[in-house]
GROMACS .gro file of C-alpha atoms in nm:
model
  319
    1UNK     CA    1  14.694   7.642  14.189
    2UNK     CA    2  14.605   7.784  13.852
    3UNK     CA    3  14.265   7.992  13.903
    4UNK     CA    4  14.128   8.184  13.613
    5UNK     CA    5  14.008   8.540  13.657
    6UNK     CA    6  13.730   8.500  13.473
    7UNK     CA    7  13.533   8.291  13.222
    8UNK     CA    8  13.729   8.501  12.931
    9UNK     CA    9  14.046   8.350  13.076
   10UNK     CA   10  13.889   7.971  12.986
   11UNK     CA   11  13.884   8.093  12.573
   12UNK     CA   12  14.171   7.904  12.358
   13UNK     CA   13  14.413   7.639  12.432
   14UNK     CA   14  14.121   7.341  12.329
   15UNK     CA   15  14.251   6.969  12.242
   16UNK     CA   16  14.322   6.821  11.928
   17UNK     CA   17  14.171   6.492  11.901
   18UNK     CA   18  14.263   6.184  11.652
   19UNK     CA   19  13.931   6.042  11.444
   20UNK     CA   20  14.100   5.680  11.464
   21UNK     CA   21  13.741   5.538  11.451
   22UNK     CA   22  13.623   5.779  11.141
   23UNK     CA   23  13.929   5.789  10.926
   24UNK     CA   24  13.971   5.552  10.655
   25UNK     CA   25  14.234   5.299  10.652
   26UNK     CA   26  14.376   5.393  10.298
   27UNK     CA   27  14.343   5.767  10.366
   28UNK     CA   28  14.557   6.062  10.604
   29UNK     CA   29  14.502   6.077  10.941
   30UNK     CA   30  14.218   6.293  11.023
   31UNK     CA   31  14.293   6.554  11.350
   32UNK     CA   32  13.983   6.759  11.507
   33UNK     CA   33  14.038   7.047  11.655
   34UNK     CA   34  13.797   7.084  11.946
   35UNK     CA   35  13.670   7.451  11.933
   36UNK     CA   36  13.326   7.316  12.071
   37UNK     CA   37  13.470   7.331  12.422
   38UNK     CA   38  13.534   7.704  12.464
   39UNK     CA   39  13.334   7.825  12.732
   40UNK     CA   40  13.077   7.957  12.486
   41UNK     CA   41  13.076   7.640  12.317
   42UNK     CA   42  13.205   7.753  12.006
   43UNK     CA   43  13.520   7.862  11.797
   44UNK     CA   44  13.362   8.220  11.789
   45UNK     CA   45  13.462   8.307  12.162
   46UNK     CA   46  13.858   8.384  12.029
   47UNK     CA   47  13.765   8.654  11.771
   48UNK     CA   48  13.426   8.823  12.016
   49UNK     CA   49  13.753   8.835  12.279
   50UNK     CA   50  14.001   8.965  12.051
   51UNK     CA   51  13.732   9.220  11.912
   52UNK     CA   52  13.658   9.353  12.246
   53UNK     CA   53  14.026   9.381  12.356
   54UNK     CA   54  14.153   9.515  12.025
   55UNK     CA   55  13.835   9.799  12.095
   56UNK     CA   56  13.910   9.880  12.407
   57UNK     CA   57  14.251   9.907  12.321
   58UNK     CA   58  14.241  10.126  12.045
   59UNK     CA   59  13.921  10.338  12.202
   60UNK     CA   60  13.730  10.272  11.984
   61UNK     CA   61  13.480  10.083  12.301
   62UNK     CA   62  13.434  10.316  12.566
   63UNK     CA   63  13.378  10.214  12.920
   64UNK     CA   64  13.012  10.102  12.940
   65UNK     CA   65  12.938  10.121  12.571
   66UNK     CA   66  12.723   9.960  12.337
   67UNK     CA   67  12.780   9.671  12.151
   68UNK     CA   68  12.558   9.558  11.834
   69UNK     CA   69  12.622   9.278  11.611
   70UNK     CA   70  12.478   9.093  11.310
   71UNK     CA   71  12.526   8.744  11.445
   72UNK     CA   72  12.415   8.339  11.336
   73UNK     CA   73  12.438   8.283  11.695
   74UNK     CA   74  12.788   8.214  11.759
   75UNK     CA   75  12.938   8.545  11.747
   76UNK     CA   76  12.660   8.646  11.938
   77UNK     CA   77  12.704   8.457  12.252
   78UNK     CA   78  13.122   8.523  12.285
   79UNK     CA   79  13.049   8.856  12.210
   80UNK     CA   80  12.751   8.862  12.491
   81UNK     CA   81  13.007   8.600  12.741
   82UNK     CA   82  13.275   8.921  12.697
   83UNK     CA   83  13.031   9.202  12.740
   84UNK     CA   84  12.878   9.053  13.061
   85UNK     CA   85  13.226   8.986  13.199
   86UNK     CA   86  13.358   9.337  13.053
   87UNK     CA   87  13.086   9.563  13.104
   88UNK     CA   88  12.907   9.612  12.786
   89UNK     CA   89  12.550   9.652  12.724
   90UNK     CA   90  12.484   9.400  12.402
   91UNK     CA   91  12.273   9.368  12.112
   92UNK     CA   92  12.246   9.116  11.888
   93UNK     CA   93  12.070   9.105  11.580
   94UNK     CA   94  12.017   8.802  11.393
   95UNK     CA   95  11.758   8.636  11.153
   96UNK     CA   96  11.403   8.392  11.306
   97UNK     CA   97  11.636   8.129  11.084
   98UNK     CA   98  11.842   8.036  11.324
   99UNK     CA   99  11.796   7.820  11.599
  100UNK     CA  100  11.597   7.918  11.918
  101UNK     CA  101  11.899   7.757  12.165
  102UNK     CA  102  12.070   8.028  12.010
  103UNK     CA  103  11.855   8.312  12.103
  104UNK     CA  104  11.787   8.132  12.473
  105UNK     CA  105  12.169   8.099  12.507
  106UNK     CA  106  12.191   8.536  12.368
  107UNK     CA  107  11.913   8.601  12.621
  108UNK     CA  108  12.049   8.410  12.927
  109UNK     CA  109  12.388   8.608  12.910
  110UNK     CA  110  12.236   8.905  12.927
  111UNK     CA  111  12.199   9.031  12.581
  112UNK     CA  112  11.923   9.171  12.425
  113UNK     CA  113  11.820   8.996  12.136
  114UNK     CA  114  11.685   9.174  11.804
  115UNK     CA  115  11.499   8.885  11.566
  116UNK     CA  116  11.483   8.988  11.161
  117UNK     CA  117  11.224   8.825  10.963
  118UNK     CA  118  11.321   8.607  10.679
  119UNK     CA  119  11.240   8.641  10.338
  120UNK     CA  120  11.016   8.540  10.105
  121UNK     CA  121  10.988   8.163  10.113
  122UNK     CA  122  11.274   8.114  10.402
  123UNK     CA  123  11.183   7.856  10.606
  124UNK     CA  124  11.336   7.800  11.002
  125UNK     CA  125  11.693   7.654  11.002
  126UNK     CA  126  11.763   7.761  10.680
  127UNK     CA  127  11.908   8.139  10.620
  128UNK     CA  128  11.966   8.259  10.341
  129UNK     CA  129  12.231   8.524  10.172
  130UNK     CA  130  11.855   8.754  10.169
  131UNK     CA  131  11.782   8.683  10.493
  132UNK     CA  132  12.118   8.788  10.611
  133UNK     CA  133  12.086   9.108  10.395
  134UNK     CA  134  11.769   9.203  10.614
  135UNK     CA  135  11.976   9.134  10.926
  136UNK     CA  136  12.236   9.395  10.828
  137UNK     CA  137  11.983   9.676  10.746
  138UNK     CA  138  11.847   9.660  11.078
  139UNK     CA  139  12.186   9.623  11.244
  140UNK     CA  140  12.319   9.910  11.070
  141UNK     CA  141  12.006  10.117  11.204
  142UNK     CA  142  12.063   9.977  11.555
  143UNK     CA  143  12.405  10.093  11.546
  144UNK     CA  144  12.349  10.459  11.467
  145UNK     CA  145  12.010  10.468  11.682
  146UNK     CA  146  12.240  10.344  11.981
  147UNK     CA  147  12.564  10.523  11.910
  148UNK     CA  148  12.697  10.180  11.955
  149UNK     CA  149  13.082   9.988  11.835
  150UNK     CA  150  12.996   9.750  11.579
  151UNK     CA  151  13.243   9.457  11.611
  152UNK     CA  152  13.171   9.383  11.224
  153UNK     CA  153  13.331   9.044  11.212
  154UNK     CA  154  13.288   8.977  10.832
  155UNK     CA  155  13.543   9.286  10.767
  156UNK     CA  156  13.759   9.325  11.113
  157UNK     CA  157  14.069   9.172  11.114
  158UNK     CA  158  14.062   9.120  11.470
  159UNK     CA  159  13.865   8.824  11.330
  160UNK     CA  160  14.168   8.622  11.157
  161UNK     CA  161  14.394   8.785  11.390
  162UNK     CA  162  14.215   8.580  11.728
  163UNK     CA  163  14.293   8.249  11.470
  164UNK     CA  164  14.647   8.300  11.373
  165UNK     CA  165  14.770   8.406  11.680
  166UNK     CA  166  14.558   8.147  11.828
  167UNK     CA  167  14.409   7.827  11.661
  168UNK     CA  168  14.646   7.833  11.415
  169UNK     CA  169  14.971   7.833  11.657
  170UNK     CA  170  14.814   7.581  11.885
  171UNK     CA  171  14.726   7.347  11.588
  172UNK     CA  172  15.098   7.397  11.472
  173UNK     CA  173  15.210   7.327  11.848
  174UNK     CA  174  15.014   7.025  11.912
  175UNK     CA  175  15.072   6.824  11.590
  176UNK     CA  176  15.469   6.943  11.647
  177UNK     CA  177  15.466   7.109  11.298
  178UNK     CA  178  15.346   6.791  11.121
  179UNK     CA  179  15.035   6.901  10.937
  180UNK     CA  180  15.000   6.870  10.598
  181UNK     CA  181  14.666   7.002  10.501
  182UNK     CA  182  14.384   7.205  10.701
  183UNK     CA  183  13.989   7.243  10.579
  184UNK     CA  184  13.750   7.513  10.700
  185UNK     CA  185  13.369   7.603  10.624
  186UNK     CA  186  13.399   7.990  10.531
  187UNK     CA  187  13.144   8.179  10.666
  188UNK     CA  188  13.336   8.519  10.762
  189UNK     CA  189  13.641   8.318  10.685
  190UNK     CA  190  13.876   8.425  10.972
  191UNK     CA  191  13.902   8.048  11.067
  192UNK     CA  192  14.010   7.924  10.726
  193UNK     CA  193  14.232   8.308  10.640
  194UNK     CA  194  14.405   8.288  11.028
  195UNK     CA  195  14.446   7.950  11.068
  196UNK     CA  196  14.576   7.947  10.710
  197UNK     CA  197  14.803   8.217  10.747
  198UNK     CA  198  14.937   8.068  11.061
  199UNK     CA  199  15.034   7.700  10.932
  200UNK     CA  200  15.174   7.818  10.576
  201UNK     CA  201  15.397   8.123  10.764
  202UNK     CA  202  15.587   7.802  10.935
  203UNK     CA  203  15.549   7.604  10.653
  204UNK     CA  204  15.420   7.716  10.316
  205UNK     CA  205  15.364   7.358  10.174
  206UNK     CA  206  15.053   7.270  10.397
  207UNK     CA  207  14.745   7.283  10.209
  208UNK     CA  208  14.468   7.466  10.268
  209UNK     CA  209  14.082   7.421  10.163
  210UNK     CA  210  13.785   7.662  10.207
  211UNK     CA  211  13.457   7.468  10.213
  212UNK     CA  212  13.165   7.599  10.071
  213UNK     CA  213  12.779   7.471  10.061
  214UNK     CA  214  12.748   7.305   9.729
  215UNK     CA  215  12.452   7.523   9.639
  216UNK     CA  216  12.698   7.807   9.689
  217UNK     CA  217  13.039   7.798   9.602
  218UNK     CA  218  13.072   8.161   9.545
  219UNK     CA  219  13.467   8.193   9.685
  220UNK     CA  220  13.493   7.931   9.434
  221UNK     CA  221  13.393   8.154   9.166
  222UNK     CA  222  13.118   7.895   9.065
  223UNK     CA  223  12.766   7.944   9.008
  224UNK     CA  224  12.572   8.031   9.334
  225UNK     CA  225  12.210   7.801   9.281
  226UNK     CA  226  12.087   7.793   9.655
  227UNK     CA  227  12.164   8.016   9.920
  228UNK     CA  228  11.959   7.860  10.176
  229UNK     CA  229  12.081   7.579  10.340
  230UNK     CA  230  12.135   7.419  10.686
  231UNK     CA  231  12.522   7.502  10.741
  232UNK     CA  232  12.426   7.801  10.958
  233UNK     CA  233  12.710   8.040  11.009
  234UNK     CA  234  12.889   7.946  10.674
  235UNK     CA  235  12.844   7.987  10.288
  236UNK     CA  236  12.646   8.379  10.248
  237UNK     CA  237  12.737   8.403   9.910
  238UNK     CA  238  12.964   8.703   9.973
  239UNK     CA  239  13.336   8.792   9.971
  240UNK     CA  240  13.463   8.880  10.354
  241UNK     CA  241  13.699   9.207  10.375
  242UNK     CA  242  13.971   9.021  10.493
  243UNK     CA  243  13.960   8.731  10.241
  244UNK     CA  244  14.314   8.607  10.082
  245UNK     CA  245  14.253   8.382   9.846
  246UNK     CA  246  14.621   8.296   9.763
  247UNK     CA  247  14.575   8.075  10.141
  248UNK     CA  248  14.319   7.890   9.952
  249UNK     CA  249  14.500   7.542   9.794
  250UNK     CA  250  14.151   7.421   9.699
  251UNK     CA  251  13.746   7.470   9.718
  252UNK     CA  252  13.551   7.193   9.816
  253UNK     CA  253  13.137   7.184   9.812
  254UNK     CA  254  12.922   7.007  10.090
  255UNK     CA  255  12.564   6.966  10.070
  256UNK     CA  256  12.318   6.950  10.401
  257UNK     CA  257  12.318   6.613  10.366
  258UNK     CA  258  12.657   6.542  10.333
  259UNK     CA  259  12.702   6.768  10.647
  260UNK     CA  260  12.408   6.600  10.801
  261UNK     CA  261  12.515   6.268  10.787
  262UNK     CA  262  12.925   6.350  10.879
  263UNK     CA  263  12.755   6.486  11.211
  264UNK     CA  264  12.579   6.201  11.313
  265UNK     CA  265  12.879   5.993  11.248
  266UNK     CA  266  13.114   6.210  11.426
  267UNK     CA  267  12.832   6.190  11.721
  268UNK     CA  268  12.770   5.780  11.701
  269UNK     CA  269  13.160   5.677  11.628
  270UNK     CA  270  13.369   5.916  11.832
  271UNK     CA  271  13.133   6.060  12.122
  272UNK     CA  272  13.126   6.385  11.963
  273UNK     CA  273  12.815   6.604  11.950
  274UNK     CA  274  12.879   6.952  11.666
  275UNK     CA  275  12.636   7.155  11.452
  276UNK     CA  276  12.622   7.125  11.074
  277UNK     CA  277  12.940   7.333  11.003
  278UNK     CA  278  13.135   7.074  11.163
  279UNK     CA  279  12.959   6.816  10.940
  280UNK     CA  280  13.036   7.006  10.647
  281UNK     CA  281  13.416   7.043  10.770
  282UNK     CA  282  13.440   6.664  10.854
  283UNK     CA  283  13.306   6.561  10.496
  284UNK     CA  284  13.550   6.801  10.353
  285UNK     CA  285  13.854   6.631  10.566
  286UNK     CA  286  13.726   6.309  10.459
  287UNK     CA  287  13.789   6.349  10.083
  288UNK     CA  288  14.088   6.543  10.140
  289UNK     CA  289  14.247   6.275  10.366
  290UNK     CA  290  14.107   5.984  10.104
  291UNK     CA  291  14.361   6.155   9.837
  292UNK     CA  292  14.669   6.169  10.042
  293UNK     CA  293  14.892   5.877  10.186
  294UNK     CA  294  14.821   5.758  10.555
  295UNK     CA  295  15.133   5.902  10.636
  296UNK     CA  296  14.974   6.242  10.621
  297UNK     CA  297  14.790   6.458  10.871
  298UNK     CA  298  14.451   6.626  10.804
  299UNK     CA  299  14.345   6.883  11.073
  300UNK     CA  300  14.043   7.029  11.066
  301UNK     CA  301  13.744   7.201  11.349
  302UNK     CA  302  13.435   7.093  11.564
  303UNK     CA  303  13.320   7.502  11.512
  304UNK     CA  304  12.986   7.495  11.748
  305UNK     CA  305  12.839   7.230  11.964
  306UNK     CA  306  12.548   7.022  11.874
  307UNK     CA  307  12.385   7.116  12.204
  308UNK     CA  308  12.261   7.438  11.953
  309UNK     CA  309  12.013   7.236  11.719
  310UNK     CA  310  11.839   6.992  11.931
  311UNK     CA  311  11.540   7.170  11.815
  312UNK     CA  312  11.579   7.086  11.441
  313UNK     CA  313  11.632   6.804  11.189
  314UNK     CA  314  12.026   6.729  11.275
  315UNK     CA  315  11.961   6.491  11.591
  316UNK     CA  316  11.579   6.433  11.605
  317UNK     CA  317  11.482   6.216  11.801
  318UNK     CA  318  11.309   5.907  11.646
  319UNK     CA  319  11.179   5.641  11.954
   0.00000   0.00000   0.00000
C-alpha cells in the first residue's frame, strides 16, 4: 500500500496530457501540464511547500509562527493547506479584485483573510499593478504588527526552486527529454524562471516564452497601457527578484479575450476546466506550436482550476 502522511505528501508528480483535439494539424504537438490537480488545485501548492520547508529549515519559521502573505489567491490557499497541516497560524492579504471562491477556499482552511480595497476605478475581477501596490502596504504592516515570516514569493527563490526541482524535472521525465519549447504566464515568474532553468540545464536548445497580458508587456520591455485585466495572478507590471531573462527565448502578449476564449475551448474540446492564466498560456502554446513542424513538442500549464471563477464572466452561465 502506498498511504500518504498527509495532504502535503499529494503536492507534485501531476500528468501531462496531449491536446490531440486542440492542436492544429499543421502545427507542434501541444502537451499540458496538469498543475490544476494538486490538492490545492493549483500550481502554487509546490513553491507555499517548498517555502515552508526551506523556513523551517533554515529557522527562519519558528514552531507555531505566523505566516502573512500578499496573495491572488493561489499562493494563499497552498500556503494556508501547509500551515493547517504544519502548524502555522496564516494570514493572507489580498485585493476585493479577486474572486470570492478564493477568499471562501482561504477561509475554509483556516486562514484568516485580510481584503485591500482597490483603487480608483478598479472594478471586481480585474486587479491592477495599483491595486496590488495597496495589498503590499498593508501586508508589510501586518507583518511587523504580527512579528510574522513573510514567505515573499515575488523575491524568494524557494519560488523557482519548488519548479526546477519539480515541474521542470517531471516535464523533462514524462516527455523522455523530447521537448522543444515551453510557455508560461509570468506573474512572480518562478514557473516560467524554474521550469526554464530545468529544461535548458538538460538541454539548452528548448525554447522558452514568458507570456505577458497584451496591455502589459513590461518583461518585454514594451509599453505598459493597461494594468488591469482578467489574467489574475499574472502580468503586475513589475520585475520579480529572481527574474533571468537570458531563460526567456521570446515574449508573447495575450489579451482577456484571447485568454477567455482558449479557456472555454480547453473546457468544451478536452474536458478541461482552468482559470484565465491557463487561457492565456494555451493561446500562447497555440501560436508557438503553429510556427514549428508537427514533429515538435510544445509543453505548457493548466496553473489554477476553473472551479475559482464560477462567480465571474469566464464560464457564465447563459440558459
Amino acid at each position: 500500500m502506498r498511504i500518504h502522511n498527509s495532504i502535503l505528501e499529494a503536492v507534485g508528480a501531476t500528468p501531462l496530457i496531449a491536446l490531440d483535439r486542440i492542436r492544429s494539424k499543421d502545427g507542434a504537438r501541444l502537451l499540458l501540464k496538469m498543475e490544476l490537480l494538486n490538492p490545492g488545485a493549483s500550481m502554487k501548492d509546490r513553491i507555499a511547500l517548498q517555502i515552508i520547508e526551506d523556513a523551517e529549515n533554515s529557522g527562519l519559521l519558528k514552531p507555531g509562527g505566523d505566516v502573512v502573505e500578499l496573495t491572488s489567491g493561489n499562493t494563499g490557499i497552498g500556503l494556508a493547506m501547509a500551515c493547517a497541516v504544519m502548524g502555522y497560524r496564516m494570514t493572507a492579504v489580498m485585493s476585493e479584485g479577486n474572486s470570492v471562491e478564493r477568499r471562501s477556499i482561504l477561509s475554509a482552511l483556516g486562514a484568516r483573510v485580510e481584503l485591500v480595497a482597490q483603487a480608483g476605478r478598479s472594478a471586481p475581477g480585474l486587479v491592477s499593478k495599483e491595486d496590488m501596490e495597496l495589498v503590499e502596504e498593508r501586508t508589510q504592516e501586518l507583518v511587523r504588527e504580527l512579528a510574522a515570516f513573510r514567505p515573499d514569493q515575488f523575491n524568494n527563490e524557494s519560488n523557482p526552486r519548488a519548479h526546477e526541482l519539480g515541474t521542470g524535472r517531471e516535464i523533462w521525465e514524462q516527455t523522455g527529454g523530447q521537448v522543444d519549447a515551453f510557455a508560461a504566464a509570468v506573474g512572480t515568474g518562478g514557473t516560467f524562471v524554474g521550469v526554464s532553468r530545468a529544461l535548458k540545464s538538460r538541454n539548452p536548445r528548448v525554447k522558452c516564452y514568458a507570456v505577458e497580458p497584451a496591455g502589459a508587456p513590461y518583461l518585454a520591455g514594451r509599453e505598459v497601457t493597461n494594468t488591469r485585466h482578467q489574467i489574475q495572478g499574472a502580468g503586475y507590471a513589475m520585475m520579480p527578484g529572481f527574474w533571468d531573462e537570458s531563460l526567456a527565448d521570446g515574449y508573447l502578449a495575450v489579451s482577456d479575450e484571447e485568454a477567455a476564449e482558449a479557456a472555454r475551448r480547453l473546457a468544451r474540446q478536452e474536458g478541461v476546466l482552468a482559470g484565465y492564466s491557463t487561457g492565456a498560456n494555451l493561446a500562447a502554446a497555440e501560436r508557438i506550436a503553429r510556427s514549428m513542424p508537427s514533429s515538435a513538442v510544445v509543453v505548457t500549464a493548466a496553473c489554477d482550476s476553473g472551479m475559482r471563477y464560477l462567480s465571474g464572466e469566464l464560464y457564465r452561465f447563459s440558459g
